[in-house]
XYZ file of C-alpha atoms in Angstrom:
496
model
C 11.653 20.729 19.945
C 8.048 21.028 18.781
C 5.832 18.018 19.334
C 3.841 16.014 16.762
C 0.625 17.981 17.393
C 2.249 21.287 16.594
C 3.871 19.939 13.406
C 0.561 18.552 12.108
C -1.189 21.830 12.876
C 1.517 23.873 11.122
C 1.307 21.628 8.024
C -2.454 22.044 7.785
C -2.175 25.855 8.268
C 0.511 26.109 5.521
C -1.672 23.966 3.153
C -4.653 26.230 3.787
C -2.679 29.327 2.970
C -1.416 28.061 -0.354
C -3.082 29.354 -3.502
C -3.001 27.024 -6.465
C -4.122 28.488 -9.763
C -5.137 25.164 -11.193
C -7.415 24.252 -8.375
C -10.897 25.524 -7.446
C -11.746 24.503 -3.932
C -15.510 24.965 -4.576
C -15.723 22.318 -7.259
C -16.900 18.749 -7.079
C -16.758 16.820 -3.833
C -14.313 19.259 -2.199
C -16.833 20.253 0.516
C -17.256 16.585 1.637
C -13.478 15.857 1.415
C -12.601 19.002 3.323
C -15.145 18.137 5.966
C -13.705 14.578 6.346
C -10.170 16.093 6.560
C -11.205 18.607 9.260
C -12.830 15.904 11.357
C -9.815 13.555 10.932
C -7.614 16.375 12.115
C -9.905 16.959 15.024
C -9.677 13.318 15.996
C -5.869 13.354 15.867
C -5.636 16.536 17.983
C -8.086 15.071 20.504
C -5.625 12.351 21.462
C -3.957 12.772 24.949
C -1.130 15.286 25.075
C 1.334 12.561 26.130
C 0.900 11.017 22.646
C 2.377 14.121 20.953
C 5.651 14.295 22.956
C 8.644 13.878 20.689
C 10.718 12.556 23.483
C 8.111 10.279 24.981
C 8.322 6.482 24.549
C 4.543 6.047 24.381
C 3.819 8.870 22.021
C 2.028 8.777 18.606
C 5.310 7.804 17.113
C 6.992 6.451 20.235
C 9.009 3.346 20.723
C 6.508 1.089 22.488
C 2.793 1.283 21.861
C 2.457 3.465 18.752
C 1.282 3.551 15.158
C 4.715 3.342 13.655
C 7.199 2.684 16.457
C 10.065 2.365 14.031
C 9.813 5.956 12.882
C 10.120 7.985 16.140
C 8.543 11.413 16.699
C 11.867 13.247 16.329
C 12.138 12.066 12.730
C 8.596 13.101 12.074
C 8.769 16.720 13.433
C 11.908 17.473 11.513
C 10.140 16.937 8.179
C 8.380 19.441 5.906
C 5.417 19.192 3.622
C 6.094 19.716 -0.068
C 4.278 22.729 -1.579
C 1.210 22.011 -3.622
C 2.011 21.285 -7.277
C 5.600 22.311 -6.677
C 7.875 21.008 -9.423
C 5.154 18.922 -11.068
C 6.567 17.352 -14.313
C 4.765 18.353 -17.426
C 5.747 15.255 -19.215
C 6.784 11.930 -17.819
C 7.670 8.540 -19.273
C 8.313 5.491 -17.167
C 11.051 3.062 -18.188
C 9.009 -0.217 -18.114
C 10.102 -1.894 -21.300
C 7.629 -3.561 -23.567
C 4.714 -2.799 -21.227
C 1.816 -0.954 -22.849
C -0.041 0.865 -20.017
C -2.223 3.834 -19.355
C -0.387 5.974 -16.888
C -1.260 8.460 -14.191
C 1.438 10.435 -12.428
C 1.330 11.507 -8.726
C 4.238 13.819 -7.828
C 4.738 14.548 -4.129
C 1.072 13.734 -3.453
C -0.358 15.886 -6.273
C -2.156 14.186 -9.219
C -0.840 15.433 -12.619
C -3.111 16.105 -15.553
C -5.828 18.526 -16.752
C -8.357 19.644 -14.195
C -11.955 18.429 -14.581
C -11.004 15.820 -17.111
C -11.015 12.028 -17.355
C -7.319 11.236 -17.235
C -7.944 8.078 -19.336
C -9.673 10.101 -22.018
C -8.433 13.741 -21.804
C -11.040 14.986 -24.215
C -13.835 13.854 -21.890
C -15.018 15.426 -18.691
C -14.733 13.492 -15.399
C -17.941 11.459 -14.985
C -19.057 8.152 -13.531
C -21.066 6.930 -16.423
C -20.697 4.167 -19.045
C -16.965 4.849 -19.616
C -14.048 4.004 -17.222
C -12.911 7.094 -15.426
C -9.707 8.115 -13.629
C -9.881 11.571 -12.090
C -9.286 13.629 -8.897
C -12.303 13.398 -6.623
C -12.357 17.198 -6.522
C -12.840 17.259 -10.250
C -15.957 15.122 -10.200
C -19.311 16.976 -10.217
C -21.301 16.284 -6.998
C -24.477 14.974 -8.630
C -26.939 12.676 -6.877
C -25.939 9.678 -9.039
C -22.271 10.237 -8.247
C -23.040 10.430 -4.522
C -24.869 7.137 -4.659
C -22.010 5.361 -6.337
C -19.436 6.808 -3.848
C -21.592 6.449 -0.754
C -19.708 3.297 0.463
C -16.459 5.269 0.642
C -18.006 8.174 2.482
C -19.839 5.877 4.872
C -16.669 3.979 5.716
C -14.818 7.207 6.321
C -17.634 8.493 8.633
C -17.599 5.202 10.494
C -13.870 5.402 11.014
C -14.115 8.990 12.212
C -16.633 7.840 14.852
C -14.330 5.027 16.019
C -13.556 5.034 19.730
C -10.487 7.272 20.517
C -9.242 5.394 23.596
C -5.548 4.862 23.743
C -4.516 1.349 24.926
C -1.135 1.575 26.721
C -0.625 -2.208 26.848
C -2.007 -4.809 24.470
C -2.457 -8.386 25.495
C -2.788 -11.440 23.205
C -6.591 -11.253 23.630
C -6.675 -7.766 22.175
C -5.933 -9.177 18.724
C -9.057 -11.272 18.765
C -11.330 -8.404 17.735
C -13.706 -10.255 15.476
C -13.871 -8.335 12.280
C -12.592 -4.936 11.082
C -9.902 -3.536 13.365
C -10.655 0.009 14.718
C -7.087 0.485 15.801
C -6.093 0.943 12.103
C -8.257 4.009 11.894
C -5.692 6.399 13.424
C -3.304 5.946 10.524
C -6.226 6.748 8.194
C -6.952 9.947 10.148
C -3.489 11.277 9.501
C -3.719 10.417 5.767
C -7.210 12.056 5.332
C -6.065 15.132 7.178
C -2.976 15.680 5.031
C -3.655 14.245 1.602
C -3.452 16.851 -1.164
C -5.602 14.888 -3.773
C -7.823 11.848 -3.703
C -7.393 9.840 -6.943
C -10.542 8.072 -8.107
C -10.527 4.996 -10.348
C -13.887 3.857 -11.623
C -14.988 1.003 -13.865
C -18.714 0.703 -14.897
C -20.637 -2.562 -14.941
C -19.209 -5.117 -17.344
C -16.206 -3.003 -18.331
C -12.873 -4.613 -18.959
C -9.855 -2.393 -19.133
C -7.637 -4.059 -21.690
C -4.466 -2.109 -20.883
C -3.051 -2.163 -17.345
C -3.404 1.172 -15.482
C -0.169 2.340 -13.903
C -0.043 4.867 -11.087
C 3.475 6.271 -10.641
C 4.062 7.961 -7.269
C 7.208 9.985 -7.646
C 8.631 11.647 -4.487
C 11.450 14.067 -4.410
C 12.674 16.923 -2.249
C 15.997 18.356 -1.248
C 14.802 18.371 2.382
C 13.159 15.634 4.460
C 9.433 15.646 3.636
C 6.163 13.875 4.495
C 3.992 12.984 1.553
C 0.453 11.626 1.817
C -1.394 9.995 -1.091
C -5.030 8.729 -1.256
C -6.932 6.568 -3.693
C -10.461 5.263 -4.125
C -11.044 2.266 -6.532
C -14.607 1.315 -7.485
C -15.327 -1.647 -9.756
C -18.993 -2.257 -10.570
C -20.578 -5.582 -11.320
C -18.510 -7.752 -13.636
C -15.767 -5.098 -14.203
C -12.094 -6.147 -14.400
C -8.666 -4.551 -14.648
C -4.963 -4.780 -13.807
C -3.565 -1.947 -11.662
C 0.162 -1.294 -11.086
C 1.153 1.161 -8.407
C 4.818 2.174 -8.344
C 6.453 4.222 -5.515
C 9.786 5.653 -6.445
C 12.163 8.376 -5.221
C 15.383 10.109 -5.909
C 18.203 7.957 -4.518
C 19.247 10.616 -2.097
C 15.762 11.938 -1.080
C 14.513 11.585 2.569
C 10.827 10.957 1.965
C 8.187 9.622 4.448
C 5.495 8.438 2.071
C 2.125 7.577 3.564
C -0.393 5.960 1.238
C -4.017 4.869 1.678
C -5.953 2.819 -0.959
C -9.601 2.017 -0.445
C -11.336 -0.309 -2.915
C -14.811 -1.718 -3.448
C -15.374 -4.678 -5.797
C -19.063 -5.355 -6.712
C -20.432 -8.813 -7.730
C -18.198 -10.720 -10.121
C -15.588 -7.837 -10.391
C -11.894 -8.845 -10.763
C -8.896 -6.787 -9.903
C -5.173 -7.675 -10.078
C -3.325 -5.070 -7.894
C 0.495 -4.947 -8.105
C 2.186 -2.530 -5.754
C 5.894 -2.119 -6.435
C 8.321 -0.134 -4.237
C 11.875 0.670 -5.116
C 12.922 3.745 -3.075
C 16.255 4.795 -1.583
C 17.654 3.607 1.755
C 16.765 6.935 3.369
C 13.071 6.621 2.602
C 10.209 5.387 4.725
C 7.108 4.068 2.994
C 3.859 3.217 4.804
C 1.000 1.786 2.779
C -2.478 0.865 3.984
C -5.072 -0.983 1.894
C -8.749 -1.490 2.776
C -10.826 -3.713 0.506
C -14.425 -4.901 0.487
C -15.399 -7.744 -1.846
C -18.984 -8.667 -2.788
C -20.395 -11.848 -4.239
C -18.052 -13.863 -6.481
C -15.598 -10.978 -6.804
C -11.827 -11.646 -6.969
C -8.826 -9.618 -5.735
C -5.246 -10.636 -6.387
C -2.626 -8.482 -4.813
C 1.186 -8.518 -5.189
C 3.235 -6.491 -2.709
C 6.739 -6.155 -4.187
C 9.223 -4.561 -1.766
C 12.511 -4.402 -3.714
C 14.317 -1.696 -1.805
C 13.646 0.950 0.916
C 15.003 1.896 4.344
C 11.709 1.202 6.260
C 8.497 -0.232 4.755
C 5.265 -1.029 6.326
C 2.355 -2.607 4.438
C -0.987 -2.851 6.270
C -3.836 -4.593 4.507
C -7.387 -5.381 5.533
C -9.568 -7.407 3.178
C -13.308 -8.023 3.990
C -14.970 -10.931 2.207
C -18.492 -9.784 2.766
C -20.534 -12.030 0.467
C -20.272 -15.766 -0.706
C -17.762 -16.906 -3.225
C -15.534 -13.792 -2.710
C -11.892 -14.699 -3.357
C -8.709 -12.983 -2.286
C -5.039 -13.942 -3.207
C -2.408 -12.011 -1.363
C 1.271 -12.491 -2.488
C 4.318 -10.616 -1.181
C 8.025 -10.502 -1.984
C 10.585 -8.482 -0.005
C 14.324 -8.266 -0.753
C 16.157 -6.446 2.088
C 19.816 -5.802 2.983
C 21.944 -3.420 5.004
C 19.746 -2.249 7.976
C 16.520 -2.150 6.003
C 13.306 -3.115 7.723
C 9.939 -4.362 6.304
C 6.708 -5.004 8.080
C 3.775 -6.836 6.472
C 0.473 -6.746 8.555
C -2.287 -8.569 6.720
C -5.854 -9.138 8.067
C -8.476 -11.029 6.070
C -12.008 -11.136 7.488
C -14.174 -13.991 6.164
C -17.655 -12.747 6.927
C -19.766 -14.767 4.462
C -19.968 -18.497 3.735
C -17.928 -20.118 0.899
C -15.268 -17.444 0.847
C -11.604 -18.201 -0.064
C -8.243 -16.550 0.704
C -4.649 -17.455 0.115
C -1.540 -15.665 1.471
C 2.059 -16.390 0.511
C 4.852 -14.015 1.581
C 8.541 -14.714 0.759
C 11.579 -12.688 1.819
C 15.295 -12.680 1.256
C 17.169 -10.891 4.044
C 20.850 -10.098 3.873
C 23.351 -8.183 6.123
C 21.438 -6.752 9.210
C 18.018 -6.518 7.534
C 14.954 -7.514 9.477
C 11.325 -8.418 8.657
C 8.075 -8.840 10.564
C 5.060 -10.650 9.216
C 1.708 -10.559 11.007
C -1.033 -12.577 9.352
C -4.553 -12.532 10.917
C -7.411 -14.582 9.425
C -10.787 -14.071 11.041
C -13.660 -16.506 10.278
C -17.114 -15.259 11.298
C -19.528 -17.867 12.879
C -21.692 -17.719 9.695
C -18.721 -18.180 7.364
C -19.173 -21.919 6.740
C -17.134 -23.757 4.135
C -14.394 -21.064 4.326
C -10.985 -21.894 2.894
C -8.013 -19.898 4.107
C -4.331 -20.593 3.653
C -1.516 -18.544 5.028
C 2.313 -19.050 4.552
C 5.354 -16.913 5.242
C 8.842 -18.120 4.174
C 12.092 -16.336 4.881
C 15.592 -16.874 3.550
C 18.386 -15.531 5.773
C 21.489 -14.929 3.719
C 23.624 -13.614 6.625
C 23.945 -14.495 10.230
C 22.817 -11.063 11.373
C 19.548 -10.936 9.395
C 16.353 -11.459 11.347
C 12.863 -12.672 10.404
C 9.942 -12.523 12.816
C 6.465 -13.894 12.106
C 3.133 -14.164 13.883
C 0.512 -16.062 11.953
C -2.886 -15.986 13.598
C -6.183 -17.849 12.925
C -9.319 -16.755 14.664
C -12.088 -19.250 13.782
C -15.670 -19.279 15.028
C -17.187 -21.613 12.409
C -17.174 -25.372 11.779
C -16.747 -26.970 8.349
C -13.834 -24.862 7.326
C -10.320 -25.564 5.897
C -7.748 -23.162 7.397
C -4.032 -23.483 7.896
C -0.883 -21.479 8.327
C 2.837 -22.040 8.244
C 6.108 -20.172 8.849
C 9.648 -21.121 7.741
C 12.940 -19.408 8.344
C 16.031 -20.917 6.729
C 19.245 -20.424 4.861
C 20.591 -21.196 1.382
C 20.920 -24.893 0.666
C 24.551 -25.691 1.246
C 24.323 -28.964 -0.831
C 22.949 -27.007 -3.743
C 25.660 -24.444 -3.443
C 28.330 -27.217 -3.361
C 26.706 -28.914 -6.391
C 26.842 -25.653 -8.456
C 30.385 -24.806 -7.365
C 31.568 -28.227 -8.420
C 30.268 -27.426 -11.901
C 32.368 -24.222 -12.229
C 29.771 -21.668 -11.025
C 31.365 -19.010 -8.845
C 30.028 -18.868 -5.216
C 28.292 -15.454 -5.548
C 26.792 -16.372 -8.875
C 25.483 -19.578 -7.425
C 23.981 -17.647 -4.418
C 22.185 -15.261 -6.804
C 20.783 -18.090 -8.872
C 19.347 -19.838 -5.798
C 17.834 -16.566 -4.506
C 16.215 -15.864 -7.924
C 14.734 -19.345 -8.013
C 13.398 -18.660 -4.492
C 11.667 -15.478 -5.589
C 10.268 -17.020 -8.798
C 7.403 -18.640 -6.893
C 5.976 -15.185 -6.229
C 6.862 -13.631 -9.634
C 5.101 -16.318 -11.611
C 1.771 -15.392 -10.029
C 1.739 -11.969 -11.825
C -0.901 -12.121 -14.518
C 0.439 -9.680 -16.978
C 3.302 -11.338 -18.927
C 5.165 -8.076 -19.866
C 4.924 -6.899 -16.306
C 6.110 -10.292 -14.989
C 9.208 -10.026 -17.187
C 9.924 -6.417 -16.042
C 9.650 -7.516 -12.395
C 11.975 -10.444 -13.026
C 14.554 -8.102 -14.483
C 14.303 -5.797 -11.401
C 14.824 -8.802 -9.104
C 17.862 -9.820 -11.127
C 19.241 -6.297 -10.827
C 18.500 -6.274 -7.126
C 20.435 -9.478 -6.508
C 23.257 -8.148 -8.618
C 23.709 -5.159 -6.311
C 21.955 -2.530 -8.406
C 19.874 -1.172 -5.564
C 18.371 1.729 -7.519
C 16.943 -0.127 -10.559
C 14.457 2.724 -11.259
C 16.601 5.765 -10.552
C 16.718 6.761 -14.210
C 12.960 7.170 -14.376
C 13.067 9.571 -11.438
C 15.836 11.578 -13.046
C 14.531 11.342 -16.584
C 12.815 14.661 -16.705
C 14.686 17.193 -14.504
C 14.304 19.791 -17.286
C 10.585 19.284 -17.523
C 9.681 20.645 -14.086
C 7.143 23.469 -13.802
């Protein structure tokens, strides 16, 4: 069996040999993006040979010390990469009822829509000016003003590519006390940068408020097991605000390994509500990494909704770099069968008077399992910091497992920080009370679980979206595991 290194090399070679009529590799920022991808690939291939052994326990996807130990190298090397723009739907309509959104489709890692255009205003060219813009990075003209606006993203990528490439075979408790951004997360970014087909850019100019929510629909489908990488940059300038919904969906029988990276920069006073919803099949693996930098008085509210999926990993690093920056991080995961979910959240309080709040709740049935790792770092200069962290788990069956590791690393006085973890079962007294009033046992269980999840759902700021998520949760608890399967299958005749 070939190893992980050979697999990655073959994928890159195949991508380089593909000719796509709708893409001009000499346009826009392609030169910079291609250079970053080449260096990311170089970093991956420079890792020790032992890390690429498909049978080794300590490999890049091994069982012990690894990026994603749950995957396994054998699973990885058996996958293929979808061909560029293959089967891209010409028309698509999501099934979110009563939600008026502006929508962007990403199909198997390729962004749909006209080349060189602003996908919000198709009659306009892609430009970072006085209008909001959603486009491929490769469609944006590489002017000096554009380079200045996007400099923080390129600088962060360059810094990550210069990260130390030492492989740590054993990690002790002290290794987690790293004081700031975690360089160990960079290896996952290398793979994404090396294999992403498109970089989606979302830009809001100073003072702009996007009235309609923007929805990114990432559809993944293939008859064979595939690896799909998606990449997104989000830039909100001073005082800008928007609601962003990102949905990951797949065909119920598809075997997709979806790896997504979202990098965002929020300038002074910017506000972003980011809802990430996942509802893929049991045979899918979804890995999502988010990197955010918040400047003075900016606010980020995130909702990680994991409604279904065989294996899910959410990694998030939020840097509160200037005073009054505020981050709310909410998560809801509903798992059954042998599904697994891993939420790894790190919040760095670097400036004084910064605030963060984390609340993750999960409902685990059958033999499902979850792992929550929450790390709050408070810099010595981050005085008057407020940070609250809580993870609550409801085990519906005796075989379900919930693991949690809350972690506070504080180097400043005059702060308010706390954390908590609970693992429990359904309230038997409440069940008995409901059964005595004629409610069947299963219906009573579903009502209690819905009430448990409502604490997260009520935090969603868009009313229509909140109602839609509530309906999906009801369907999930009623056993309808593929609540979004119709939207994946809605346009089989509209393929290219």
